[in-house]
Each structure stands twice: as structure tokens, then as C-alpha cells.
Amino acid sequence: MSAREVRSIGQAGWGRTLGAAAVSILYFFPVLFIILAAFKTRQDILTWPVKFVFTPTLDNFVSVFFRVSVEGGAAEATGFGRYFFNSMFIGGSSVLLALVIGTAAAYGFSRFPLRGNDTYLFMILTTRMMPPIIAIIPIFVLFRIFGLSGTYQGIIALYTAFNLPFSIWMVKSFFDDLDRDIEDAARMDGSGEWRVFRRVCLPQIYAGLAATFVFAVILTWNEFVFALLLTGTETRTVPVQIVRTIGGAMGVDWGLLSALETLFIIPVVLVTFALQNQLLRGVTFGTIRR
Amino acid sequence: MKGLYSGFTALAAASMLLAGTALPSPAAAKEIVINMAAPDWLPTRFMQEEFNRTYKAKSGNDVKLVIDFIPWPSFYQRVAASLSSGEKKYQMIVTDSQWLGDFVEGGHYLKLNKYIDKDPELQAIMADMHQVLKDTSSSYPYKSTNYYGFPQFPDNLVTFYRTDLFCNKTERANFQAKYHRALPCYYNEWQDVDWDEWGQIGEFFTRKKGAQLGNGVADDDIYGVAFQAGKGYDFSSMQINTLVWDYGGDIWDETNTKPASGVVNSPIAVKAMQKYLDLLKWAPPVARTGQMDIFVVQDLYMQGKVAAVVDWVGVAGPVVDPKVSKVADRSAFAQSPGTRRPDGSISRWANIGGQPFVLTTWNSEEVVHESLEVVKWWLSTPTQVNFVKHGGGESGMLSVLNDPAYATWAPFSRAFADNLQWQKDIWHIPEFFPLLTEQQEQFDKAITGQISARQALDTVAAFQDKMLREDGRIH
Amino acid sequence: MTHIQPLSPPPETIAATPMRRSARGFLGWLMAPERRGPLLVAPAIATLVIVNVFPLLWSYGLSFFNYNAKRIAVPPRWVGLANYTDLFSDADVWGRFVNTAVIVIGSVTLQLIVGFLLALLFAREFPLRRYLLMLVLAPMMLSLSAVGVFFKLFYEPTFGFIPRLVQEFTGQPVVILDTPVKAMAAIVCADAWMWSPFVMLLVLAGLVSVPKYLYEAAEIDRAGAWRRFRTITFPYIRSLLLLALLFRTIETFKIFDVPYVLTEGGPGTSTETVSVYLFRVAFNYFQTGRASALGYIVLFGVIVLTSLYLYAIQTRRSEQP
């Protein structure tokens, strides 16, 4: 029986809620500013004192999806739905892929150490330390050679590789923490290696996997530079659309930028909220014991 | 043109035969896609829409212009990465004029002389193009007759001002009493404004919250003037170059016979830059941070915090759009200030803005041919007129500019057209980016008060000297 | 992976696995127990080698050449270690490293403090906790360039709510980004605001994992708050704090978007970080060889830092019971 079960969090009442609410709202204020700005006109955004009471407008959200034609003809679609789908699809697949490949590797590193195991692990981590700007041109050339520029496969492969170091390190720490006796007992009972992995080890680290998933999603969701350079018009993601609003005939289009950001963080907020409990348990799990 | 055209048909026919397809017929429509890299904003969006609506290839081919709209802040990066990786994705590219040298030397931009020589229509276009744009947006080296580009959107710096303030009776009387000059209200009054008077305007309209302003009371602190003074990209050089030229100095020795020291940091240049710094006194406080770039200037003006600003025509459109601008109904445009010469006339040299578009070097003759047809369509009078009227753009073609009605097509067209003859450009040489960056850094230090105008220009001169010598430009 | 073992192997073969090779040819050889480790790790290594290591080696090679990636017709020229020696003797480069170090130290310290305090606040169960926690986590979900752009607005003397709020008390316009020190502080605050929640999450996880009986025991011992923290709480969050320190240092060392958008390195070059400078050298000057060399110097610096942390984690861990 693990001591973990006995751990429990202290209780506090509405008093703590009040204090926490004050701090949270203060901390959240810049984000709140952005969300409110999404419903404001430019004049209302750029005014002091900050307006909390105003006539909300949906114009910014409309221009997320439709662009008024220059000569005043019918509005044309901006393709935002497509970009949003691309972001979800590319982000989702690469994070899942990294999780699958990373979990396999983490299990290998944890249970069947290679000669120079730690060196491999460290080398893997170093690939994340390099400023990505350096790799831009070689990666561009690589993509050209394999014809990956503008394809889903290319950008997914790239993001998968970006997420791997983090996933491997985190998941490995979860495997390291598991009680080996349980596995040995399972083996004694006649379980094969696959079964030990699938039925004994994996279920124990679900929370950890969820935590890794959330972190990777947050880190991938906002990637801009490679999205800009390596996606085509069909595979472009939302961060590129976001930067579109930061220069042009009107400098920063504050309202549009805010509307894009507001829509854009919704999926991450939902994922984080849904996995919140796992997130906390998961993180702990990997690093506390020993 | 005709001979060339049939040559192409024959070529296309031969290739189709080789490919074993059906019998060739001159009318066989072939799909040709021209990918063009362009910054994402109104003038290029207009180009795409207008193309889709009006373009019909004379060759009978199914020509498609597909513009890859790239966010402005990352535009250079995207284009440079594409070109240097050998991606060969774009057939045409919208480019800042100062990039010409760099990418021509890199072997990416196509020299067009041989096509122009063979094509009377292109010759007519070159003859119709304003000389300033031939120099700044087409030729490399600067002012040579090697042609590479055509104006997609030519731009220059104009004054945006508040008519409710400058044409206000009380304000005009007060200004007259204080400075013994007329406060400029009408276009021709503004044509006589020099940088000294610009400073007086700055001082005059700097008001505290609650002070009398026009017919009402200032609802917030109001500042007199603003112009670009930002560290990013070229957001101070464009204005400082303008003043240096106005005062009769120069930003380098174009002939490369003299060392940069002595030219760049000449007493005249130092005086011009000092004037620029002095004028910032009447600008909103953000000027002290070196962050007052062209967009901040625009926002300050649109929110009614400044009486008059100098900014690009390219960002003037939103100023008259009531949806985003508080002063849409009381804004007018004029030529930007200059320096008074001994005879009383005004010298108003300025740094040209806007972008030419070019062809790339790796395309088949057929694609080049179709691309040049697109060029002709873009520079044709109906397209250009539409562009000025509806696309937020301006034209660089004399036949369009000389139309008596040109000044009425957009609120800022008159100022643009009058300014055009006064435009020069920053260095077009491949070293422009290091030169520009160094200059922006030093200017930023001067703007934020860390060093003096003299120190800034001395450093810039030394850097320019070293770099141009190392690259064998100054001997 | 499903091929590693048949679904229901006879029990006795488990013990005898080492003997059980041959017979099944290549597949059997491949599936032998001693190859389990390599096989599991192989896909990850392969992905990393193709996508990450190849470009890294490419730029490593380029760091010994004088090369401009825009000049495809001009072949790279071998210059040996010249790029490295140039960089090491360039005062500008050291200035950028100092700027980066200041931001890393300032921001990571602030993140640890703020993250820790926030975690303490949320370490109890109280009504609405789940929802309030989301508010605090939100900053790190924003896009980096949006944070840069909006903080630039928040700091702007005429439109920004921060200087305007201060102005209400001082009466004078407040300018934040005009001096090197204030500009640096502004970057540190924006970055720390965005990433403190990350630290909070790690610390919070540590705090909620402390077994309750330890506190109960401390209660009986009448241990003071500070002692309780030092002897019970801290050991549980120590390794998580180190992990937070490790990840945040690596990431902050590469900080690019926030200074690039917020101050553009200004005033002058006083807030230009190594990454921003690197971007200039690589993408404005296109000194591809020199940029690659600088990239490797950065990598080396980060490796040294990380090794120190990892060493610290290892020793701490072995100290723990």
C-alpha cells in the first residue's frame, strides 16, 4: 500500500476563497483585459480609465471569420475555421505521437537501461536547449529535400520531435517511481512483459501522462516560427494568423488580436480544466519520491 | 511581342507533343499558377481581389495569381528563409526597395532588361514610370538602368492634421499673436511649413488635460506633434534621413569615393539630427522610450492625442475610418514639412516608402511571360485608378498621376503626388541590413537620451566606413 | 510493441527468457529480451536524429565556415575557429550574454517567489478553488507574441493602464521603457507574470502530496510553523523546485519574443538578449556561419547550467531517505 493514499489536502473555508479570488483576479487582469478588448471597439480599448461597462460589439469576432472585401463586395471567409482545425490537428497529433513514442522510450530507459543510459537521456534533453533559430535553415533544407514543406506530415514530425525530450523525461520519472514489487508479483503470476507494461505499469501513471499531455499542449499550441516557415496556405496554424494582426495598415488590430487570442485559448483552457486533478497528481508523482 | 508570343506557343506545342498528349491547338488552355509572396495588408489584398475579378490572360492560358499573405512583422524572415533554402516556391515577390541589392546579388531576382528590350509594352510602362520609382523601386545598382522591379505600392511620408484645431478661429488668432505666422489650415498653407514652424506647432498644441482646445476642453493631455522614432526595423531612419537630406546633408557617399566619416557625421547632418531630437520634445511621452514607431504614431493620432503627425500614406487609410478613428471626420492631409532655403522656398527631400514587386530567376520562359503580363495588368491605367480609389494605394505611373482628378481620388493622394518628386532612398547595397540595424541602434540611444546626436552619427559613420571598406566598396 | 511477447506465454518461459532466442529467425532475434531496451528507445532516437540532430550537426559544421545562406551561388569558405574566436573577443556578444543573464536571474527568481506564494495560497481545498486556479493558470496559455504586444500596450504612457494608474497618484506622465534598468524590469515582470503559474503548478503538486500524518505528527510535537515548513514541507517540494528551476532556466535563457516585441532590445542595446542578437546575425545579417557558432556557444552555456542543476538534483535525491 502506498503512502500516497493517505496524503490529503487541508481544508479551508470561504475566507480563503475570498483571499484567493482577490489575488487571482488581480493576476488574471491582463488576460481579462484581452478578453474584454475582444468585445470592444478600438476607441474603447485605447482609453483610460479601462472601460468595464461598455456596449459590447461582436465585430471583432465577425472579422475573425470574415474579411470585408476591399471594394465593398461580399465578405470573404478568412479560413479561420481551417486554421483552427489545423492547430488542433497538428498540435493534437504531434503531442499524442510524442506521448506514445516518448512513453515507449521512457519505459525502455527506465526498465531496460542501455549502456550509457544517462548520457542518452542528457543528449535528448540538450536538443531542447538549442535556440531554435539556428536550426531554421537546415530544417528548411531538410523539408525541401523530402518535399515536406507545407504538408501536415512535416510539421507534425517536427513538433513531435520538439515534444519528445520533455515527454521522455517526464514519463520516465513516473516509471522510475513505480513500485517494482508489484510488477515482479505480476510476472510471478505469469504475466508477459507486454501485459506487465499495459496492465500493471501504464494504469499507474495515467495521471502523469495527463500532466505531460497538458504541458506539451501548452508548449506546442503557441509555436510560431516554424509554423510560419514550414506550413503552406492549407496547413497554416492560428499563431500565424495572430501575428497577422500585429502589423499592417493599422499597426496592431487590438480588437481582432484579442478576439483571436480569446478563441484560441479556449481549447487549452478546457483541456487543462478537464485534466486539472490529474495535472496536480501527475506532476507530483514523477518527482517527489526518492 | 507577337513574335515572342508565337514562339511560346510553338514551345508549348512542342512540349505537349513530347509529352504525348492530344494534338496541340493554340487555344489549349494551360493552367499556370503564379505564386507571389506578399505582406498581408490592404494594398496586396486588393491586388488579389482585383486580379480574381478582372484578370483574363491574353494567351488563353488559365493563369492564376496565388498570393501567399505573410504577416508583416515576419515578412522578411519568411522570404529570406524561402530564398536561402532554395525552396523556389515563389514566382513573384513583393519586396522592400532596400532589399533589392541583397537579393539581386544572391541571384534570386530576375533582371528584366532583356524582356523590356523585346517588348514595346514594357518599354511604354518603363517610360511611363515616375523617374523616382525607376531609381528607387526598380533599378540596381541604385539609379542605374538595370531594371528588376515595378511599383506594387509606392508610398511616402505625409502630414496628417486635425482640421478642428488648425482651422479653429481662436487657435489661429492665438498662433498668429504668438509666432507672427499663420497657423496652417489649408493645403497650400501647409506647403509653406518648415521644421522650425513644425516645432512651434508642437509647442503651441501641447496642452494639459482640462485646458482650452479648439472649441472645447482637452479631455486628456494633448501633444503637439509626432513622427516616427522607433527602434524597430527602419522606424527612425526614415524620418532622420529625411531631415538630413532636407538640411543638405547626406546619409552616405553614393559614389563611394569618400569615406563615410565626414559625410555621415558632417556638421550639417549633426545639426539635422539635433533638430529631429529637439522636435521630439513636443511629442507624446512614449517618444522617450524609442518605441514611437509608425503604428504608435498612427494610434496616438487616431485617438486624438496629437494635433499633427508625419506618417506613411500606407497607414493613413484607417485615420479616416470612423470605426477605428476618433478623428475621422476632422482629419486632412498635406505635404510633410521641409527646410527653408535662402530664397524662401522649401526643400522637402524625404525617404521613399512602399514596395516594388519582382520576378524570380528560376521560372520557365512561359511563366516569366505570364508574370510580365500580370505586371502589365497591374500597371495598366484602369487597375491603377481602381487601386488609388478603392485599394488604399497610390500610383507611380505618370499617366495616372497626371490625371487632373488624381488629387481627389483619396484624401491623401494630392500630398502623395506632390511629394513624389522629392523622394530618395536609403542604401540599396547588400549590406543594407547591418547598416540599418547599427543606425537604428545608435539613433535609439540618442532618442532615449543616452548619447548625443554627434556621438550617434560618429559611431554610425565609423561603422559604415569599416563595413564598406571591408566589402571593397570604398577604396 | 504488441510483438514483444505473445499474448499468453506459458509461465515457465518467463524465467527462461535468455535461452529462448534463435528458432524464429530475424524477428526472434529482434524480439530477444536483451534488445527490448534498444527497441523501445529506437523510435524516439530515430525521430530526434532525423528531425533535430541532423540540423544541429549541419549548423555545427557551418560554424566553421564563412557562409551567407542567402548567397546560394557562393560556396562556404572554411575559416576554422575564426567564428568562435571572433565571438569570444566581441564585447557586443558579451553584453548580450550579460543582458540575458540578468533577465534569467531576475525572471526565474521572481517566478520562483511568485509561483511559491501562489502555490501556498492554493494548497488548501476551498470553495471555487478549481475555477480560481484556472484564472491563475491562464497567462501561460497566451501566445508569446500577444503577451509582448499587450504588455507593450500596458506599459505605453498614454494608453497603458499601468502608467496611467500611477499617473493618477503622481500627476505626471509615467514613462516605463525609457531607461535600461526600467526596461529590463519591465521585461522581467512580463516574463515572470507569464511563467510563474508553471512554477506554481509544480510547487502546488509538491505541497498537496505531503502525507497528512506528518503534519499530524508535527501537531503533536507542537512544532512551529517555520519548523514544520522546513522539516516537512520543504523536503517534499525541494526536488520539484529544482525541476522548475531547471526548465525555467533553459527556457528563459532562450527568451526571444518578449524582448523582441516589447522593447526591441532598446533603449539602445540594453535589453537585447542572446536570442534576439542571434536572430539578427542569422536572419538580418545572414552571417550564417557566425550565427551557428553563437548558437553552439549558447548551447554550451545551457549545458553547463543544466549539468549543475542535474548534479544538484542527483545529490539531493541521494541524501533523501
mmCIF file with all atom_site columns, N, CA and C in Angstrom, chain A residues 97-109 114 120-121 123-124 127 157 160-169, chain C residues 37-53:
data_model
loop_
_atom_site.group_PDB
_atom_site.id
_atom_site.type_symbol
_atom_site.label_atom_id
_atom_site.label_alt_id
_atom_site.label_comp_id
_atom_site.label_asym_id
_atom_site.label_entity_id
_atom_site.label_seq_id
_atom_site.pdbx_PDB_ins_code
_atom_site.Cartn_x
_atom_site.Cartn_y
_atom_site.Cartn_z
_atom_site.occupancy
_atom_site.B_iso_or_equiv
_atom_site.pdbx_formal_charge
_atom_site.auth_seq_id
_atom_site.auth_comp_id
_atom_site.auth_asym_id
_atom_site.auth_atom_id
_atom_site.pdbx_PDB_model_num
ATOM 1   N N  . LEU A 1 97  ? 1.541  11.682 -30.554 1.00 0.00 ? 97  LEU A N  1
ATOM 2   C CA . LEU A 1 97  ? 2.646  10.889 -31.092 1.00 0.00 ? 97  LEU A CA 1
ATOM 3   C C  . LEU A 1 97  ? 3.843  10.934 -30.160 1.00 0.00 ? 97  LEU A C  1
ATOM 4   N N  . ALA A 1 98  ? 4.162  12.139 -29.715 1.00 0.00 ? 98  ALA A N  1
ATOM 5   C CA . ALA A 1 98  ? 5.308  12.293 -28.820 1.00 0.00 ? 98  ALA A CA 1
ATOM 6   C C  . ALA A 1 98  ? 5.074  11.514 -27.542 1.00 0.00 ? 98  ALA A C  1
ATOM 7   N N  . LEU A 1 99  ? 3.812  11.486 -27.105 1.00 0.00 ? 99  LEU A N  1
ATOM 8   C CA . LEU A 1 99  ? 3.487  10.773 -25.873 1.00 0.00 ? 99  LEU A CA 1
ATOM 9   C C  . LEU A 1 99  ? 3.669  9.264  -26.070 1.00 0.00 ? 99  LEU A C  1
ATOM 10  N N  . VAL A 1 100 ? 3.217  8.752  -27.218 1.00 0.00 ? 100 VAL A N  1
ATOM 11  C CA . VAL A 1 100 ? 3.334  7.311  -27.486 1.00 0.00 ? 100 VAL A CA 1
ATOM 12  C C  . VAL A 1 100 ? 4.807  6.919  -27.628 1.00 0.00 ? 100 VAL A C  1
ATOM 13  N N  . ILE A 1 101 ? 5.499  7.609  -28.523 1.00 0.00 ? 101 ILE A N  1
ATOM 14  C CA . ILE A 1 101 ? 6.907  7.281  -28.743 1.00 0.00 ? 101 ILE A CA 1
ATOM 15  C C  . ILE A 1 101 ? 7.704  7.533  -27.471 1.00 0.00 ? 101 ILE A C  1
ATOM 16  N N  . GLY A 1 102 ? 7.370  8.646  -26.799 1.00 0.00 ? 102 GLY A N  1
ATOM 17  C CA . GLY A 1 102 ? 8.088  9.013  -25.588 1.00 0.00 ? 102 GLY A CA 1
ATOM 18  C C  . GLY A 1 102 ? 7.840  8.024  -24.463 1.00 0.00 ? 102 GLY A C  1
ATOM 19  N N  . THR A 1 103 ? 6.603  7.526  -24.342 1.00 0.00 ? 103 THR A N  1
ATOM 20  C CA . THR A 1 103 ? 6.309  6.559  -23.288 1.00 0.00 ? 103 THR A CA 1
ATOM 21  C C  . THR A 1 103 ? 7.085  5.265  -23.523 1.00 0.00 ? 103 THR A C  1
ATOM 22  N N  . ALA A 1 104 ? 7.118  4.824  -24.788 1.00 0.00 ? 104 ALA A N  1
ATOM 23  C CA . ALA A 1 104 ? 7.879  3.623  -25.111 1.00 0.00 ? 104 ALA A CA 1
ATOM 24  C C  . ALA A 1 104 ? 9.333  3.820  -24.720 1.00 0.00 ? 104 ALA A C  1
ATOM 25  N N  . ALA A 1 105 ? 9.896  4.953  -25.144 1.00 0.00 ? 105 ALA A N  1
ATOM 26  C CA . ALA A 1 105 ? 11.301 5.218  -24.851 1.00 0.00 ? 105 ALA A CA 1
ATOM 27  C C  . ALA A 1 105 ? 11.521 5.329  -23.340 1.00 0.00 ? 105 ALA A C  1
ATOM 28  N N  . ALA A 1 106 ? 10.601 6.022  -22.679 1.00 0.00 ? 106 ALA A N  1
ATOM 29  C CA . ALA A 1 106 ? 10.746 6.202  -21.240 1.00 0.00 ? 106 ALA A CA 1
ATOM 30  C C  . ALA A 1 106 ? 10.726 4.852  -20.531 1.00 0.00 ? 106 ALA A C  1
ATOM 31  N N  . TYR A 1 107 ? 9.837  3.982  -20.981 1.00 0.00 ? 107 TYR A N  1
ATOM 32  C CA . TYR A 1 107 ? 9.760  2.638  -20.385 1.00 0.00 ? 107 TYR A CA 1
ATOM 33  C C  . TYR A 1 107 ? 11.068 1.895  -20.622 1.00 0.00 ? 107 TYR A C  1
ATOM 34  N N  . GLY A 1 108 ? 11.584 2.032  -21.841 1.00 0.00 ? 108 GLY A N  1
ATOM 35  C CA . GLY A 1 108 ? 12.865 1.398  -22.167 1.00 0.00 ? 108 GLY A CA 1
ATOM 36  C C  . GLY A 1 108 ? 13.977 1.930  -21.282 1.00 0.00 ? 108 GLY A C  1
ATOM 37  N N  . PHE A 1 109 ? 14.089 3.248  -21.203 1.00 0.00 ? 109 PHE A N  1
ATOM 38  C CA . PHE A 1 109 ? 15.155 3.849  -20.404 1.00 0.00 ? 109 PHE A CA 1
ATOM 39  C C  . PHE A 1 109 ? 15.025 3.462  -18.938 1.00 0.00 ? 109 PHE A C  1
ATOM 40  N N  . LEU A 1 114 ? 20.136 1.067  -21.151 1.00 0.00 ? 114 LEU A N  1
ATOM 41  C CA . LEU A 1 114 ? 21.196 0.791  -22.113 1.00 0.00 ? 114 LEU A CA 1
ATOM 42  C C  . LEU A 1 114 ? 22.527 1.129  -21.459 1.00 0.00 ? 114 LEU A C  1
ATOM 43  N N  . TYR A 1 120 ? 22.516 9.153  -22.920 1.00 0.00 ? 120 TYR A N  1
ATOM 44  C CA . TYR A 1 120 ? 21.442 9.275  -23.913 1.00 0.00 ? 120 TYR A CA 1
ATOM 45  C C  . TYR A 1 120 ? 20.383 10.264 -23.450 1.00 0.00 ? 120 TYR A C  1
ATOM 46  N N  . LEU A 1 121 ? 20.001 10.106 -22.203 1.00 0.00 ? 121 LEU A N  1
ATOM 47  C CA . LEU A 1 121 ? 18.945 10.967 -21.678 1.00 0.00 ? 121 LEU A CA 1
ATOM 48  C C  . LEU A 1 121 ? 19.366 12.430 -21.720 1.00 0.00 ? 121 LEU A C  1
ATOM 49  N N  . MET A 1 123 ? 21.636 13.756 -23.677 1.00 0.00 ? 123 MET A N  1
ATOM 50  C CA . MET A 1 123 ? 21.707 14.194 -25.079 1.00 0.00 ? 123 MET A CA 1
ATOM 51  C C  . MET A 1 123 ? 20.317 14.581 -25.586 1.00 0.00 ? 123 MET A C  1
ATOM 52  N N  . ILE A 1 124 ? 19.338 13.772 -25.181 1.00 0.00 ? 124 ILE A N  1
ATOM 53  C CA . ILE A 1 124 ? 17.962 14.055 -25.618 1.00 0.00 ? 124 ILE A CA 1
ATOM 54  C C  . ILE A 1 124 ? 17.511 15.411 -25.091 1.00 0.00 ? 124 ILE A C  1
ATOM 55  N N  . THR A 1 127 ? 18.820 18.579 -26.998 1.00 0.00 ? 127 THR A N  1
ATOM 56  C CA . THR A 1 127 ? 18.218 19.004 -28.257 1.00 0.00 ? 127 THR A CA 1
ATOM 57  C C  . THR A 1 127 ? 17.163 20.083 -28.012 1.00 0.00 ? 127 THR A C  1
ATOM 58  N N  . ALA A 1 157 ? 5.769  15.934 -37.703 1.00 0.00 ? 157 ALA A N  1
ATOM 59  C CA . ALA A 1 157 ? 7.033  15.279 -37.349 1.00 0.00 ? 157 ALA A CA 1
ATOM 60  C C  . ALA A 1 157 ? 7.909  16.229 -36.539 1.00 0.00 ? 157 ALA A C  1
ATOM 61  N N  . THR A 1 160 ? 6.517  16.771 -33.084 1.00 0.00 ? 160 THR A N  1
ATOM 62  C CA . THR A 1 160 ? 6.709  15.556 -32.306 1.00 0.00 ? 160 THR A CA 1
ATOM 63  C C  . THR A 1 160 ? 8.121  15.533 -31.737 1.00 0.00 ? 160 THR A C  1
ATOM 64  N N  . ALA A 1 161 ? 9.088  15.844 -32.595 1.00 0.00 ? 161 ALA A N  1
ATOM 65  C CA . ALA A 1 161 ? 10.475 15.838 -32.130 1.00 0.00 ? 161 ALA A CA 1
ATOM 66  C C  . ALA A 1 161 ? 10.700 16.904 -31.054 1.00 0.00 ? 161 ALA A C  1
ATOM 67  N N  . PHE A 1 162 ? 10.021 18.039 -31.185 1.00 0.00 ? 162 PHE A N  1
ATOM 68  C CA . PHE A 1 162 ? 10.172 19.081 -30.172 1.00 0.00 ? 162 PHE A CA 1
ATOM 69  C C  . PHE A 1 162 ? 9.631  18.620 -28.827 1.00 0.00 ? 162 PHE A C  1
ATOM 70  N N  . ASN A 1 163 ? 8.544  17.840 -28.871 1.00 0.00 ? 163 ASN A N  1
ATOM 71  C CA . ASN A 1 163 ? 7.900  17.431 -27.627 1.00 0.00 ? 163 ASN A CA 1
ATOM 72  C C  . ASN A 1 163 ? 8.535  16.216 -26.985 1.00 0.00 ? 163 ASN A C  1
ATOM 73  N N  . LEU A 1 164 ? 9.324  15.479 -27.778 1.00 0.00 ? 164 LEU A N  1
ATOM 74  C CA . LEU A 1 164 ? 9.860  14.216 -27.266 1.00 0.00 ? 164 LEU A CA 1
ATOM 75  C C  . LEU A 1 164 ? 10.727 14.372 -26.015 1.00 0.00 ? 164 LEU A C  1
ATOM 76  N N  . PRO A 1 165 ? 11.722 15.257 -26.015 1.00 0.00 ? 165 PRO A N  1
ATOM 77  C CA . PRO A 1 165 ? 12.610 15.318 -24.851 1.00 0.00 ? 165 PRO A CA 1
ATOM 78  C C  . PRO A 1 165 ? 11.832 15.494 -23.559 1.00 0.00 ? 165 PRO A C  1
ATOM 79  N N  . PHE A 1 166 ? 10.932 16.465 -23.572 1.00 0.00 ? 166 PHE A N  1
ATOM 80  C CA . PHE A 1 166 ? 10.133 16.742 -22.392 1.00 0.00 ? 166 PHE A CA 1
ATOM 81  C C  . PHE A 1 166 ? 9.301  15.522 -22.005 1.00 0.00 ? 166 PHE A C  1
ATOM 82  N N  . SER A 1 167 ? 8.640  14.914 -23.000 1.00 0.00 ? 167 SER A N  1
ATOM 83  C CA . SER A 1 167 ? 7.786  13.763 -22.708 1.00 0.00 ? 167 SER A CA 1
ATOM 84  C C  . SER A 1 167 ? 8.605  12.615 -22.135 1.00 0.00 ? 167 SER A C  1
ATOM 85  N N  . ILE A 1 168 ? 9.742  12.331 -22.746 1.00 0.00 ? 168 ILE A N  1
ATOM 86  C CA . ILE A 1 168 ? 10.547 11.207 -22.268 1.00 0.00 ? 168 ILE A CA 1
ATOM 87  C C  . ILE A 1 168 ? 10.973 11.445 -20.822 1.00 0.00 ? 168 ILE A C  1
ATOM 88  N N  . TRP A 1 169 ? 11.495 12.636 -20.575 1.00 0.00 ? 169 TRP A N  1
ATOM 89  C CA . TRP A 1 169 ? 11.975 12.923 -19.221 1.00 0.00 ? 169 TRP A CA 1
ATOM 90  C C  . TRP A 1 169 ? 10.870 12.822 -18.202 1.00 0.00 ? 169 TRP A C  1
ATOM 91  N N  . GLY C 2 37  ? 15.292 -2.947 -24.611 1.00 0.00 ? 37  GLY C N  1
ATOM 92  C CA . GLY C 2 37  ? 15.639 -1.547 -24.337 1.00 0.00 ? 37  GLY C CA 1
ATOM 93  C C  . GLY C 2 37  ? 15.857 -0.776 -25.628 1.00 0.00 ? 37  GLY C C  1
ATOM 94  N N  . PRO C 2 38  ? 16.833 -1.234 -26.427 1.00 0.00 ? 38  PRO C N  1
ATOM 95  C CA . PRO C 2 38  ? 17.092 -0.520 -27.686 1.00 0.00 ? 38  PRO C CA 1
ATOM 96  C C  . PRO C 2 38  ? 15.849 -0.385 -28.555 1.00 0.00 ? 38  PRO C C  1
ATOM 97  N N  . LEU C 2 39  ? 15.053 -1.440 -28.602 1.00 0.00 ? 39  LEU C N  1
ATOM 98  C CA . LEU C 2 39  ? 13.877 -1.416 -29.477 1.00 0.00 ? 39  LEU C CA 1
ATOM 99  C C  . LEU C 2 39  ? 12.856 -0.374 -29.024 1.00 0.00 ? 39  LEU C C  1
ATOM 100 N N  . LEU C 2 40  ? 12.681 -0.291 -27.716 1.00 0.00 ? 40  LEU C N  1
ATOM 101 C CA . LEU C 2 40  ? 11.715 0.677  -27.194 1.00 0.00 ? 40  LEU C CA 1
ATOM 102 C C  . LEU C 2 40  ? 12.200 2.104  -27.431 1.00 0.00 ? 40  LEU C C  1
ATOM 103 N N  . VAL C 2 41  ? 13.501 2.259  -27.350 1.00 0.00 ? 41  VAL C N  1
ATOM 104 C CA . VAL C 2 41  ? 14.063 3.605  -27.419 1.00 0.00 ? 41  VAL C CA 1
ATOM 105 C C  . VAL C 2 41  ? 14.239 4.048  -28.872 1.00 0.00 ? 41  VAL C C  1
ATOM 106 N N  . ALA C 2 42  ? 14.376 3.060  -29.760 1.00 0.00 ? 42  ALA C N  1
ATOM 107 C CA . ALA C 2 42  ? 14.723 3.349  -31.151 1.00 0.00 ? 42  ALA C CA 1
ATOM 108 C C  . ALA C 2 42  ? 13.825 4.387  -31.840 1.00 0.00 ? 42  ALA C C  1
ATOM 109 N N  . PRO C 2 43  ? 12.501 4.262  -31.756 1.00 0.00 ? 43  PRO C N  1
ATOM 110 C CA . PRO C 2 43  ? 11.685 5.246  -32.494 1.00 0.00 ? 43  PRO C CA 1
ATOM 111 C C  . PRO C 2 43  ? 11.949 6.675  -32.042 1.00 0.00 ? 43  PRO C C  1
ATOM 112 N N  . ALA C 2 44  ? 12.111 6.850  -30.751 1.00 0.00 ? 44  ALA C N  1
ATOM 113 C CA . ALA C 2 44  ? 12.361 8.197  -30.241 1.00 0.00 ? 44  ALA C CA 1
ATOM 114 C C  . ALA C 2 44  ? 13.695 8.718  -30.752 1.00 0.00 ? 44  ALA C C  1
ATOM 115 N N  . ILE C 2 45  ? 14.723 7.863  -30.638 1.00 0.00 ? 45  ILE C N  1
ATOM 116 C CA . ILE C 2 45  ? 16.057 8.284  -31.086 1.00 0.00 ? 45  ILE C CA 1
ATOM 117 C C  . ILE C 2 45  ? 16.026 8.597  -32.581 1.00 0.00 ? 45  ILE C C  1
ATOM 118 N N  . ALA C 2 46  ? 15.354 7.732  -33.345 1.00 0.00 ? 46  ALA C N  1
ATOM 119 C CA . ALA C 2 46  ? 15.303 7.939  -34.795 1.00 0.00 ? 46  ALA C CA 1
ATOM 120 C C  . ALA C 2 46  ? 14.640 9.281  -35.114 1.00 0.00 ? 46  ALA C C  1
ATOM 121 N N  . THR C 2 47  ? 13.496 9.554  -34.486 1.00 0.00 ? 47  THR C N  1
ATOM 122 C CA . THR C 2 47  ? 12.811 10.824 -34.739 1.00 0.00 ? 47  THR C CA 1
ATOM 123 C C  . THR C 2 47  ? 13.733 11.998 -34.421 1.00 0.00 ? 47  THR C C  1
ATOM 124 N N  . LEU C 2 48  ? 14.367 11.901 -33.260 1.00 0.00 ? 48  LEU C N  1
ATOM 125 C CA . LEU C 2 48  ? 15.219 13.017 -32.853 1.00 0.00 ? 48  LEU C CA 1
ATOM 126 C C  . LEU C 2 48  ? 16.408 13.189 -33.785 1.00 0.00 ? 48  LEU C C  1
ATOM 127 N N  . VAL C 2 49  ? 16.993 12.064 -34.205 1.00 0.00 ? 49  VAL C N  1
ATOM 128 C CA . VAL C 2 49  ? 18.161 12.165 -35.081 1.00 0.00 ? 49  VAL C CA 1
ATOM 129 C C  . VAL C 2 49  ? 17.765 12.820 -36.401 1.00 0.00 ? 49  VAL C C  1
ATOM 130 N N  . ILE C 2 50  ? 16.655 12.338 -36.971 1.00 0.00 ? 50  ILE C N  1
ATOM 131 C CA . ILE C 2 50  ? 16.274 12.885 -38.276 1.00 0.00 ? 50  ILE C CA 1
ATOM 132 C C  . ILE C 2 50  ? 15.879 14.351 -38.156 1.00 0.00 ? 50  ILE C C  1
ATOM 133 N N  . VAL C 2 51  ? 14.999 14.645 -37.211 1.00 0.00 ? 51  VAL C N  1
ATOM 134 C CA . VAL C 2 51  ? 14.437 15.995 -37.189 1.00 0.00 ? 51  VAL C CA 1
ATOM 135 C C  . VAL C 2 51  ? 15.305 16.998 -36.437 1.00 0.00 ? 51  VAL C C  1
ATOM 136 N N  . ASN C 2 52  ? 15.958 16.555 -35.368 1.00 0.00 ? 52  ASN C N  1
ATOM 137 C CA . ASN C 2 52  ? 16.708 17.514 -34.549 1.00 0.00 ? 52  ASN C CA 1
ATOM 138 C C  . ASN C 2 52  ? 18.207 17.456 -34.754 1.00 0.00 ? 52  ASN C C  1
ATOM 139 N N  . VAL C 2 53  ? 18.746 16.236 -34.698 1.00 0.00 ? 53  VAL C N  1
ATOM 140 C CA . VAL C 2 53  ? 20.198 16.125 -34.668 1.00 0.00 ? 53  VAL C CA 1
ATOM 141 C C  . VAL C 2 53  ? 20.800 16.499 -36.019 1.00 0.00 ? 53  VAL C C  1
#
